[in-house]
XYZ file of C-alpha atoms in Angstrom:
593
model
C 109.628 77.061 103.361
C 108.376 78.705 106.344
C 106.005 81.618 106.894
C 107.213 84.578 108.812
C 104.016 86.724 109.583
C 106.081 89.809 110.892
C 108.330 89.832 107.661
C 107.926 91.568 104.354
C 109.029 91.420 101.127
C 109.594 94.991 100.589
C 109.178 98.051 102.933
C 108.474 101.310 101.052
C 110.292 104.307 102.906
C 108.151 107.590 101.099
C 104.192 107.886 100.026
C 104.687 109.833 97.042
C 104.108 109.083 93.545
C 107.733 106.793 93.103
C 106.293 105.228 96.399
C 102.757 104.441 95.355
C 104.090 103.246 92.331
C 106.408 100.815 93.208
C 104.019 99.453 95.838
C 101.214 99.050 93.033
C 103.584 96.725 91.049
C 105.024 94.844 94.130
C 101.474 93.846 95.313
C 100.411 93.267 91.967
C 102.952 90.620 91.833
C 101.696 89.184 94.711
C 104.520 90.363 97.050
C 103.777 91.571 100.778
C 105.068 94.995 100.626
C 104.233 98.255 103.135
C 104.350 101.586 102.152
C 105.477 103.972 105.125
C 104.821 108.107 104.969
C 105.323 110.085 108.307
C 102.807 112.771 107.043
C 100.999 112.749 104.401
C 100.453 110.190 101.552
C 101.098 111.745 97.927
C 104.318 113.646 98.536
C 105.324 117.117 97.398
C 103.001 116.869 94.378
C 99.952 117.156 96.144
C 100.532 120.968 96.751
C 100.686 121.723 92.947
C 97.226 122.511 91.898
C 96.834 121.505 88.198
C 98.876 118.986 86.987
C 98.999 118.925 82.401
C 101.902 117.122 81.653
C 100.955 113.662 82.931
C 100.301 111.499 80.134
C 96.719 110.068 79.794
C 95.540 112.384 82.413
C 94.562 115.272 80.482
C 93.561 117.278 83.408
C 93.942 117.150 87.306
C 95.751 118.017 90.362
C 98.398 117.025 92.425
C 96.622 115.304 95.262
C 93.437 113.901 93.148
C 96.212 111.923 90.770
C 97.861 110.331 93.608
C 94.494 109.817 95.427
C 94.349 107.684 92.564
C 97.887 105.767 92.968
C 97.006 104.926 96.426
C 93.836 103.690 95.712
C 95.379 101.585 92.785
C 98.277 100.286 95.105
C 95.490 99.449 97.820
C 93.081 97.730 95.423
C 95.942 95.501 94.357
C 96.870 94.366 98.661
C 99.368 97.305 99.422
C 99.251 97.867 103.252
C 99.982 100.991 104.618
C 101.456 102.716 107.889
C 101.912 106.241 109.010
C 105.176 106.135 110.743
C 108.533 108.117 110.735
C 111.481 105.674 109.692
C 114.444 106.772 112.237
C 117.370 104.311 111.043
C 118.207 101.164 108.820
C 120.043 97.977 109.865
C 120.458 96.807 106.268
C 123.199 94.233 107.068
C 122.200 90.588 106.503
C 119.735 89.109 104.543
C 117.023 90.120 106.770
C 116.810 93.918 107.268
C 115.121 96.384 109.834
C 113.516 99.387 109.291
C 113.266 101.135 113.006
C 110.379 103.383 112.990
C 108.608 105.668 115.884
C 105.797 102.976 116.078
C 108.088 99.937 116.068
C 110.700 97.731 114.058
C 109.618 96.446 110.736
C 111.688 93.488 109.338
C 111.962 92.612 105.362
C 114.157 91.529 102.473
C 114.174 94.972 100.486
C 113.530 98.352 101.345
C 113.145 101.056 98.800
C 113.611 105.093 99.831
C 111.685 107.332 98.182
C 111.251 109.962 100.685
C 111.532 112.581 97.893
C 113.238 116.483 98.930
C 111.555 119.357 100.432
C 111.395 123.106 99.591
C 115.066 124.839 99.946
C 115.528 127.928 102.290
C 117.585 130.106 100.155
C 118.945 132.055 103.158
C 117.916 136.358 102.319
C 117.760 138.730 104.876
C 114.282 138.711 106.701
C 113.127 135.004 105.196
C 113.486 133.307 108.610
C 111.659 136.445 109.978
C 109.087 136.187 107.856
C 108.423 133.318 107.027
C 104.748 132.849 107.163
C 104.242 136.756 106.999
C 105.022 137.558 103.870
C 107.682 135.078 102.760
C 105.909 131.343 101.469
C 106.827 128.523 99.633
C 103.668 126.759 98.300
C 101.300 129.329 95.926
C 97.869 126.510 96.511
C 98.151 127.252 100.052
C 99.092 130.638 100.910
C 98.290 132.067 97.176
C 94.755 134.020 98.230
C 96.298 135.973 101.317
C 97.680 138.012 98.627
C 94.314 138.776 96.416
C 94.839 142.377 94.828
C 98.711 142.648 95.765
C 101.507 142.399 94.250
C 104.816 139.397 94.514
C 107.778 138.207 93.864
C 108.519 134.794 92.670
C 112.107 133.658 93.339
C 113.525 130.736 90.858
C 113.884 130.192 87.061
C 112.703 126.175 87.211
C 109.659 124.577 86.322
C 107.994 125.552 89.811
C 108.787 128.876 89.518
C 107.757 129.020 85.776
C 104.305 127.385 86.848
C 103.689 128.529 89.862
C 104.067 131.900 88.832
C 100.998 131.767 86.305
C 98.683 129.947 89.245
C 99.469 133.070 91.313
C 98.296 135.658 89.015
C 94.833 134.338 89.700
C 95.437 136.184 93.191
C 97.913 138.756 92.385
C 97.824 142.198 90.951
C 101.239 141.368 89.406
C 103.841 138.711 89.126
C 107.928 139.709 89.066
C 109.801 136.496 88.434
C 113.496 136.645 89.714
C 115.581 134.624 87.645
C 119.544 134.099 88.557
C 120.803 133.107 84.988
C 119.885 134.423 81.792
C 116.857 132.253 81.110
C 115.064 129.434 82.789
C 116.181 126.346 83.525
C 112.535 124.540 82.738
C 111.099 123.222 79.354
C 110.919 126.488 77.060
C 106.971 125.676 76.581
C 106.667 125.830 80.329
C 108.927 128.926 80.654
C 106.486 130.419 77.297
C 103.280 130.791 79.349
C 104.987 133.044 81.957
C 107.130 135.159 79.734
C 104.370 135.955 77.816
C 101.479 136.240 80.387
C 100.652 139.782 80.853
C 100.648 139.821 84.825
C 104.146 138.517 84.759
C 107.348 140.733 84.467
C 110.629 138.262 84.180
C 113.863 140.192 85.657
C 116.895 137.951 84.494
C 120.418 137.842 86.110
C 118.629 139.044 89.214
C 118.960 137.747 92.847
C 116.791 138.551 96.025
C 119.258 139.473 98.686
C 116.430 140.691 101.332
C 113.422 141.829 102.246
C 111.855 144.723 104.856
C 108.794 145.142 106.650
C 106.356 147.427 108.211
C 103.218 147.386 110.113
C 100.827 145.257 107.623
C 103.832 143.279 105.912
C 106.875 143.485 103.611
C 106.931 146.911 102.149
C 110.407 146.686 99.761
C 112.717 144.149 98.597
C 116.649 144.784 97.887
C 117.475 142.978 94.530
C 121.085 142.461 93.147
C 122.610 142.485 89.971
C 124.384 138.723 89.589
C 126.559 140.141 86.750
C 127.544 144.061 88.111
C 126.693 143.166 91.668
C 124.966 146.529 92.099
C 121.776 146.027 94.141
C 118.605 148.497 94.131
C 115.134 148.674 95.968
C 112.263 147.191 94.606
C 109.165 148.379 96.163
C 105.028 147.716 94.767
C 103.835 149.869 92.320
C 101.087 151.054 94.790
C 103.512 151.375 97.556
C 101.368 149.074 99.752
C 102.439 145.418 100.750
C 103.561 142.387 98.922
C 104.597 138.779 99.135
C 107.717 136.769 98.314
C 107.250 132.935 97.060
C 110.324 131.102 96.681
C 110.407 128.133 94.058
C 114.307 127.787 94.572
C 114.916 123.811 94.526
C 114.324 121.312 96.589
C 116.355 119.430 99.273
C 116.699 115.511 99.101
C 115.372 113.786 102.388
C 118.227 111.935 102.693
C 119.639 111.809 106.546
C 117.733 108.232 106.815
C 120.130 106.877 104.397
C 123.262 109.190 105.780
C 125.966 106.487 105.801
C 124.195 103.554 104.628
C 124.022 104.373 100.976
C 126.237 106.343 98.892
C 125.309 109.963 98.363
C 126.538 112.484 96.100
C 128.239 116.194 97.066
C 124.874 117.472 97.091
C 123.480 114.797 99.434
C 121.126 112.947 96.641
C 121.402 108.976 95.919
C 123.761 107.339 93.964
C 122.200 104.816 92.123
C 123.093 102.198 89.819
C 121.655 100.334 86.476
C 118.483 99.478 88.136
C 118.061 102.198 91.022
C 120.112 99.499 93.501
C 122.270 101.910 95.761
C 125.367 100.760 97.751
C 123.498 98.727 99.946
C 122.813 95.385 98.977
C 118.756 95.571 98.877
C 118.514 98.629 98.807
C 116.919 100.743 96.447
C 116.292 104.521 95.793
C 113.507 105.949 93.357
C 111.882 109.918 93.114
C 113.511 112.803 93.380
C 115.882 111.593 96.268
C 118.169 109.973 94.083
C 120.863 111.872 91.066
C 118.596 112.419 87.974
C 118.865 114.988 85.274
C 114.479 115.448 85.556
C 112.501 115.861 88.616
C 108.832 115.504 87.722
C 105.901 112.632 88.434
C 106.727 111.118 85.456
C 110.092 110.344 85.849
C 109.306 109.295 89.660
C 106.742 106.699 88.759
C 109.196 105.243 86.075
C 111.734 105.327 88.939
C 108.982 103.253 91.626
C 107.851 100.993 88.954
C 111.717 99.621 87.507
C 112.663 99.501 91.129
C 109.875 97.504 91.997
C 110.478 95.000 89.228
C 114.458 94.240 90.658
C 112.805 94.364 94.407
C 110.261 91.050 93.140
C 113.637 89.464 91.810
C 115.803 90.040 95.480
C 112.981 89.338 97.487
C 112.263 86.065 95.760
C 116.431 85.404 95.615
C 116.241 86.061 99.071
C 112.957 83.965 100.673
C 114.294 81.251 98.785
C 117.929 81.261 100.133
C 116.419 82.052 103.478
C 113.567 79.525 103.427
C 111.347 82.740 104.830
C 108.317 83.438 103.460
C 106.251 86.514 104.254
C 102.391 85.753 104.046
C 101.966 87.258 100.201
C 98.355 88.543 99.188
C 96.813 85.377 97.314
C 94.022 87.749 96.080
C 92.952 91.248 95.920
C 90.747 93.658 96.189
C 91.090 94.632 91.992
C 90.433 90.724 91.453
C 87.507 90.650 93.527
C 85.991 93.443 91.395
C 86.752 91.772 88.571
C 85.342 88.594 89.206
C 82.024 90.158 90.396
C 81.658 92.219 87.352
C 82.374 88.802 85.105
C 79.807 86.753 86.903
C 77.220 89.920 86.363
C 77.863 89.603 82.332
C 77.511 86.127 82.402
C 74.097 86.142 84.379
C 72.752 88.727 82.212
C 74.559 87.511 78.738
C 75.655 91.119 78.233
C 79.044 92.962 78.440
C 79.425 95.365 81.609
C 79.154 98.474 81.013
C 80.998 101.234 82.823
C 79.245 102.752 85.822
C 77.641 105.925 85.498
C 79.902 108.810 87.321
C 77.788 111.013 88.963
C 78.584 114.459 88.440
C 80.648 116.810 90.677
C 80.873 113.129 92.238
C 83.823 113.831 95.483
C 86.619 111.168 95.482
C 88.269 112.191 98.517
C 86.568 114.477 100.876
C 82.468 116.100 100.525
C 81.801 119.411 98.956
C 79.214 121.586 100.809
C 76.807 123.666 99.070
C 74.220 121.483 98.301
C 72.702 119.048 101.233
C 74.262 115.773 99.626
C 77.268 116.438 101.510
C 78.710 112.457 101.350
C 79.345 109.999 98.274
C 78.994 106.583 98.625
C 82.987 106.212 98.886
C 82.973 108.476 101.849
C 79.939 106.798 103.446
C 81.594 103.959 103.315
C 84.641 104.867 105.161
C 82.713 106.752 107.746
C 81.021 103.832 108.230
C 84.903 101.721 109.175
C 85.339 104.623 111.401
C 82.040 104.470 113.800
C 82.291 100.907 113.807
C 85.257 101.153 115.549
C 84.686 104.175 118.293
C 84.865 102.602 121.606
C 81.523 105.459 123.038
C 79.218 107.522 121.919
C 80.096 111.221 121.393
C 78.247 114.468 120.983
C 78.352 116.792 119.037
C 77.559 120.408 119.897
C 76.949 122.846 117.312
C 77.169 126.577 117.869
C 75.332 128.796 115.818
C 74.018 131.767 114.379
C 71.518 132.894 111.704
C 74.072 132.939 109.097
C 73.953 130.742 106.073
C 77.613 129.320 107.674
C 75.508 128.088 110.402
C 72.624 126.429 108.029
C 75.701 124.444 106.065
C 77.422 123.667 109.572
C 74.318 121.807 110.618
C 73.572 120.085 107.494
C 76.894 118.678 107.450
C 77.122 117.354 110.913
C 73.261 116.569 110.632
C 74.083 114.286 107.515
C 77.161 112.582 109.315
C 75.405 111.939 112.983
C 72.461 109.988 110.775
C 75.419 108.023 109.017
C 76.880 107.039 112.379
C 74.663 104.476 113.254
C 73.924 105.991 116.822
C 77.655 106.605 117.856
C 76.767 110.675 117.173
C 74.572 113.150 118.618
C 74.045 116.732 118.265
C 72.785 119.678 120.477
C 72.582 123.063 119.231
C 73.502 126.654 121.015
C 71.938 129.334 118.654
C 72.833 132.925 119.190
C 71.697 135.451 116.932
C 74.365 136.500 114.116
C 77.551 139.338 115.226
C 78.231 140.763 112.188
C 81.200 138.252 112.400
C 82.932 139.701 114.937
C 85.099 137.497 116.968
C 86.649 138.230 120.606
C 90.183 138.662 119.720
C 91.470 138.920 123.378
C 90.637 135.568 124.457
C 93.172 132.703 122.952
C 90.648 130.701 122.098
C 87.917 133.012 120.399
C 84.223 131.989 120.711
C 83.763 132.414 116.396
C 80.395 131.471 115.256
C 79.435 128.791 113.825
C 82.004 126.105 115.088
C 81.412 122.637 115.948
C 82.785 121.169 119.699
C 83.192 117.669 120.509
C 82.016 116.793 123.451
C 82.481 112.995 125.643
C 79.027 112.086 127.832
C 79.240 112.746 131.439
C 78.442 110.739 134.583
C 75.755 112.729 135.074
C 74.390 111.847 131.304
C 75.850 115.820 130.096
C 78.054 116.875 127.237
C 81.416 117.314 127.979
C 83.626 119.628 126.050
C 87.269 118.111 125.363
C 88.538 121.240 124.355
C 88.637 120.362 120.467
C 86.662 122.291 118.010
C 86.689 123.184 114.372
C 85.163 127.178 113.546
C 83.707 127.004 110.206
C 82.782 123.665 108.387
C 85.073 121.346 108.808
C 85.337 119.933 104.520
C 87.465 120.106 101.655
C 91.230 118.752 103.148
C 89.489 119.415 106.523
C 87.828 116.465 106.273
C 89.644 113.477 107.278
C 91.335 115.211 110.288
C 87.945 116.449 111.405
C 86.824 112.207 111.107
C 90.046 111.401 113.175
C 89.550 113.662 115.680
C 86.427 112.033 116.340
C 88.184 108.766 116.535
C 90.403 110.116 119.036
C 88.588 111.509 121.186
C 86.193 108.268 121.095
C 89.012 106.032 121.355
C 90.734 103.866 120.754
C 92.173 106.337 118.723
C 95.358 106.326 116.752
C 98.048 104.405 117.914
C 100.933 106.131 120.198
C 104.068 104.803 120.672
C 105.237 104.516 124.364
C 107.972 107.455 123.843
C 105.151 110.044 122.620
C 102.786 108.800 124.882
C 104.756 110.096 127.742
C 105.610 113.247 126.082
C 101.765 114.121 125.904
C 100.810 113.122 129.415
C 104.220 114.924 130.713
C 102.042 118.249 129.914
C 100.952 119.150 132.878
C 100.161 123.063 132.751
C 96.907 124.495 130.594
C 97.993 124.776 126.802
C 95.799 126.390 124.324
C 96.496 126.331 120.887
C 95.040 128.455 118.075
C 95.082 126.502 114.738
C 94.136 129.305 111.740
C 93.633 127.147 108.802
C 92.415 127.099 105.339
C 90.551 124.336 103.595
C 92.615 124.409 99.988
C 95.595 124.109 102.215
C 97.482 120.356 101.685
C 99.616 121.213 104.468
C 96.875 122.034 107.358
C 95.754 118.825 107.858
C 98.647 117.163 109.735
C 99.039 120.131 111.777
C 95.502 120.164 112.820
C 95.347 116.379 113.056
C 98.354 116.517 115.364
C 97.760 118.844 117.664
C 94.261 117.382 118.327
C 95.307 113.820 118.564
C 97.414 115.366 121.692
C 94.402 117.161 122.916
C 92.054 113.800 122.929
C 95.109 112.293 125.122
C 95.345 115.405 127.792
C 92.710 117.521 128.840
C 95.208 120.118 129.592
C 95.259 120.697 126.189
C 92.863 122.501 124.460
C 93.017 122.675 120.452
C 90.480 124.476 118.223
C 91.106 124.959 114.269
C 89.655 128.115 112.609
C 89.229 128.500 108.687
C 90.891 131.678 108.177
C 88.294 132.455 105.132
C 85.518 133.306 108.081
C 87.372 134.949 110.343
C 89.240 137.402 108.692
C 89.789 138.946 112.109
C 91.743 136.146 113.524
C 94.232 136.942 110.242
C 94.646 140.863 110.478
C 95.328 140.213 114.122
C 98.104 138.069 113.625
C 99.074 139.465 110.274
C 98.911 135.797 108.670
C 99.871 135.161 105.247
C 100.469 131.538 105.478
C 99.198 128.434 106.927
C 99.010 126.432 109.397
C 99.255 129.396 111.477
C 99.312 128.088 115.316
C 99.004 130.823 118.097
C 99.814 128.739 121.268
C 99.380 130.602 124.840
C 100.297 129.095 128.278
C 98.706 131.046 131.586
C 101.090 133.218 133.516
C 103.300 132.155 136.445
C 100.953 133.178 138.602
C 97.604 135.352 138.808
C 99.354 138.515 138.746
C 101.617 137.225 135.468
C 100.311 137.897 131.586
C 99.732 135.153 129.513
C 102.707 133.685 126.956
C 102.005 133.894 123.661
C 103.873 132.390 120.678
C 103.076 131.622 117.262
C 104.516 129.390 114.810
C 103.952 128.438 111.160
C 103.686 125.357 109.000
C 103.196 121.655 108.777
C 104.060 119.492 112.087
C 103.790 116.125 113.019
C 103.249 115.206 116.624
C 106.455 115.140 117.531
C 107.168 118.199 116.100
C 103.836 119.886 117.776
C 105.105 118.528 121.272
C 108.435 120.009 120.941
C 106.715 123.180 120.182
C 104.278 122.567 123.216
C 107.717 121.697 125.382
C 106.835 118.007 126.027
C-alpha cells in the first residue's frame, strides 16, 4: 500500500448539518475526509433563530447547534476548506473535485450543498427586494418594529417564521395557497391561534406597490374565483412582505453527473448512492418527503457509513492510501481527563460552565469581552500576522465609544504586541452622520491602519462603525489578518480580478450584528480592500446609524452602497446599491473586476 498525501477518502461538497454530520462519522472512523462550504459553515439553518424540534437539544438556535457539529466533526480530525466546487470528474476510481482554490482528488465525494430560498416571481419582488420584500425574518425582522407584514407560504417556515416576526410586527397576515398548511398541524397550531396572526387561505400574492417610505398596498388573488383585491395596512402606513415559499436545490454542480428529478433534486438510491458510482447525496438536495435537520443529519450520517465501505473497497483495489488521522483531538481529551482521575483516585467531574459563557463570538456589555475559546483562537490568528498593525479608534463621549474601546483595548492586550491603538476623541453629535459623503465619518468606528516609513498610522481604507461583535466578529478578526498578511489565500484567477481595479471604489457596507448573512459580505469586500488600496470598504451597524437606513430606505441586509468618482471633475459621482450575501467573486462582479 502506498500513501498518497494529496488524496482523500471522502470530499464533503456542503457545510451544513448533512455535511457536518457525515464528516463527524467519516473522521471518527479514522478516514481522511474534507468538508468544503463556499460561504458559510452551518447551511440554511443557521438563519432560523430558535430551533425546538431537535431531539436532546431542548433549546437553541440554528447557528449555535451547528457551531456544535463543526466543532464535533473537528474534534474527531475533520479538515476543512472554504472553497466553491465548480465541476466533478467522477470517472475512474480516483475522482476530482475542481474548486476556485485548486483540484482536490479522492475516492468518494458526497453533495450536500442543500437549496436556497425560492423567488416566487410577483410584481415588484425583484424591485424590492431588500426594500420591503425579504426572505429571512432573524435578519431583516426588526426593520419592521411597529408595522405591519405579510408572510407568503403555508410550510413549516412560513408557519414558524411567522410567530418569530410578531416579536417585531404590529400584525402578521399569513398567505396560504391551499386550504391549510402543508407543515406538522402542531407547528401550523401556534400561528393559527396566535393573536398577532391573521391566516388568509386559498390566497396568492400577485404584487406589491410602493411609495416614498416603502410598500404601501399589496394586490392579493383569489386561487379558487381568481378575483383579486387590494390589501393595504390597517394604519395606512408601510409594510413588509417575507416570503417562506420553498426552497431551491443547489444542484447545477451535479447537472449531468448524477441523476436529477423534474424538479432538479437528487435521485438517490437505498443508501443515498446517486448515479454516479461514489457518489453520494444527503440534505435537502436530494428527493425526500421531510426537509428538516433531523432528517439531514440521518441523511450525512447513513451516507457516511457506505462512503467508509467504498473508500476502503477502493484504497484497497487501488493500493492508495490517503494519510488517515491515527488520533484526534476528542481522544486527546479523553486521555488527559483519564490520567487526571487516576492521579487523583477520583472520577472527573464535568467542568463548571460559566454563565452567559460565549461559544462563538464575545458579548459586550460587561468588560470581559473574550472567553477562553475565543482567546484562544485570537491567539492562532496573531501568531500568524506577518506586521504589526494599529488600530485607531474614533470616538466620542457616548457610552458606544466607552464599549468600542474596551473591546479593542481587551483584544490589542491579547495580541501579544502585534496591536496598537491611538485614539481621535471628538465630543458626541447627537448621532448625526454626514450623509453626503459615501463613506460617512459615524462615530465611534474603529480604522485599521498599516505603520508607515515614517513610523505613522496608515489608514487602508477598512473600518467597522459601531462595535464590531456578535456575527461581526470573526470577519472583523479576518480583516485584521488581511490586511496584516499573509492573509487568506487567493487563487491566481481572483487575484487578478482585484488588482485589475484600477479606479477609486468605495463601498458602503450597512450591516446588522444578528444578521447570519452579513458576515461574508463584509468579509468579502474587505478581503478585496486589504489587496487594493483603490478600494476602500467600511461596514456600519445599521442599529447606530439609523440615518444611514432612512437615507437609503433599507429594510434588509447586507445593504452595500458602492460609488465610483465621476469621469472627470466636472462629472457626479455613480452610485449603486445592492443587497444580500456575496462571496468575492460575486462582490468583484459587482465592483466590475
Amino acid at each position: 500500500m502506498q500513501q498518497q498525501d494529496d488524496l482523500y477518502d471522502v470530499v464533503v461538497i456542503g457545510g451544513g448539518p448533512a455535511g457536518l454530520t457525515a464528516g463527524l462519522y467519516l473522521a471518527r472512523a479514522r478516514y481522511r475526509v474534507l468538508i468544503l462550504e463556499k460561504a458559510d459553515f452551518g447551511g440554511q439553518i443557521t438563519i432560523t433563530s430558535e430551533v425546538v424540534n431537535y431531539p436532546g437539544v431542548e433549546r437553541t438556535d440554528g447557528r449555535k447547534l451547528t457551531a456544535t457539529m463543526r466543532k464535533q466533526a473537528q474534534n474527531f480530525g475533520a479538515e476543512f476548506k472554504v472553497a466553491e466546487a465548480t465541476g466533478l470528474d467522477v470517472d475512474g476510481d480516483i475522482k476530482v473535485v475542481h474548486t476556485n482554490r485548486g483540484d482536490i482528488r479522492c475516492f468518494g465525494i458526497l453533495i450536500a450543498t442543500g437549496a436556497s430560498p425560492r423567488k416566487i416571481g410577483f410584481t415588484g419582488e425583484q424591485e424590492y427586494a431588500g426594500r420591503g420584500v425579504a426572505y429571512c425574518a432573524t435578519c431583516d425582522g426588526e426593520f419592521f418594529n411597529g408595522r405591519e407584514v405579510i408572510v407568503v407560504g403555508g410550510g413549516f417556515a412560513a408557519a414558524e417564521e411567522s410567530v418569530f416576526l410578531t416579536k417585531y410586527a404590529s400584525k402578521v397576515t399569513i398567505l396560504v395557497r391551499e386550504g391549510d398548511f402543508t407543515c406538522d398541524a402542531a407547528v401550523a397550531a401556534e400561528a393559527k391561534n396566535h393573536p398577532k396572526i391573521e391566516v388568509r387561505y386559498h390566497t396568492q400574492l400577485e404584487g406589491v406597490a410602493a411609495g416614498s417610505g416603502g410598500l404601501t398596498e399589496a394586490t392579493l388573488r383569489d386561487t379558487r374565483t381568481g378575483e383579486t383585491s387590494v390589501w393595504k395596512p390597517a394604519d395606512g402606513g408601510t409594510f413588509g412582505v417575507f416570503v417562506f415559499a420553498g426552497y431551491v436545490p443547489q444542484t447545477e454542480l451535479v447537472r449531468g453527473v448524477v441523476e436529477l428529478d423534474d424538479h432538479g433534486y437528487v435521485v438517490t438510491h437505498g443508501y443515498l448512492e446517486t448515479s454516479a458510482p461514489g457518489v453520494y447525496a444527503a440534505g435537502d438536495l436530494r428527493v425526500k418527503n421531510l426537509r428538516q435537520v433531523v432528517t439531514a443529519t440521518a441523511d450525512g450520517a447513513i451516507a457516511a457509513v457506505e462512503l467508509e465501505r467504498y473508500a476502503k473497497q477502493l484504497s484497497e483495489k487501488t493500493g492508495l492510501v490517503p494519510p488517515r488521522p491515527t488520533t484526534s483531538t476528542y481522544e486527546q481529551q479523553e486521555a488527559k481527563a483519564a490520567k487526571a482521575a487516576s492521579a487523583s483516585g477520583t472520577s472527573p467531574a464535568p467542568a463548571p460552565q460559566r454563565p452567559g459563557a460565549a461559544s462563538a463570538a464575545p458579548t459586550v456589555g460587561n468588560h470581559a469581552f473574550f472567553d477562553d475559546t475565543i482567546r484562544q483562537q485570537l491567539a492562532v490568528v496573531f501568531s500568524r500576522m506577518a506586521r504589526p498593525l494599529v488600530l485607531k479608534l474614533e470616538l466620542d463621549d457616548s457610552p458606544l465609544s466607552k464599549e468600542l474601546q474596551a473591546f479593542i483595548g481587551e483584544m490589542t492586550t491579547l495580541s501579544d504586541g502585534k496591536l496598537s491603538t491611538v485614539v481621535d476623541t471628538a465630543p458626541a453629535t447627537g448621532g448625526d452622520v454626514s450623509l453626503d459623503d459615501p463613506l460617512p465619518d459615524a462615530r465611534p468606528n474603529v480604522r485599521l491602519c498599516t505603520i508607515g516609513a515614517n513610523g505613522e498610522p496608515q489608514e487602508t481604507g477598512i473600518a467597522f462603525h459601531g462595535v464590531p461583535s456578535g456575527h461581526e466578529f470573526n470577519s472583523f478578526v479576518l480583516a485584521l489578518y488581511n490586511v496584516a498578511g499573509p492573509g487568506q489565500a487567493l487563487d491566481q484567477d481572483t487575484a487578478e480580478r482585484i488588482a485589475s481595479i484600477g479606479q477609486p471604489v468605495d463601498v458602503m457596507l450597512l450591516v446588522s450584528l444578528t444578521c447570519t448573512m452579513c458576515p461574508e459580505t463584509v468579509l468579502a469586500t474587505q478581503r478585496i480592500a486589504a489587496a487594493n488600496p483603490k478600494v476602500r470598504a467600511e461596514a456600519y451597524d445599521i442599529a447606530h446609524f439609523p440615518e444611514l437606513k432612512d437615507k437609503f430606505n433599507v429594510m434588509s441586509v447586507p445593504c452595500m452602497v458602492i460609488t465610483r468618482p465621476g469621469a472627470d471633475a466636472a462629472s457626479e459621482a455613480q452610485q449603486t446599491i445592492e443587497f444580500g450575501k456575496k462571496s468575492v467573486p460575486q462582490m468583484l462582479d459587482l465592483l466590475g473586476a
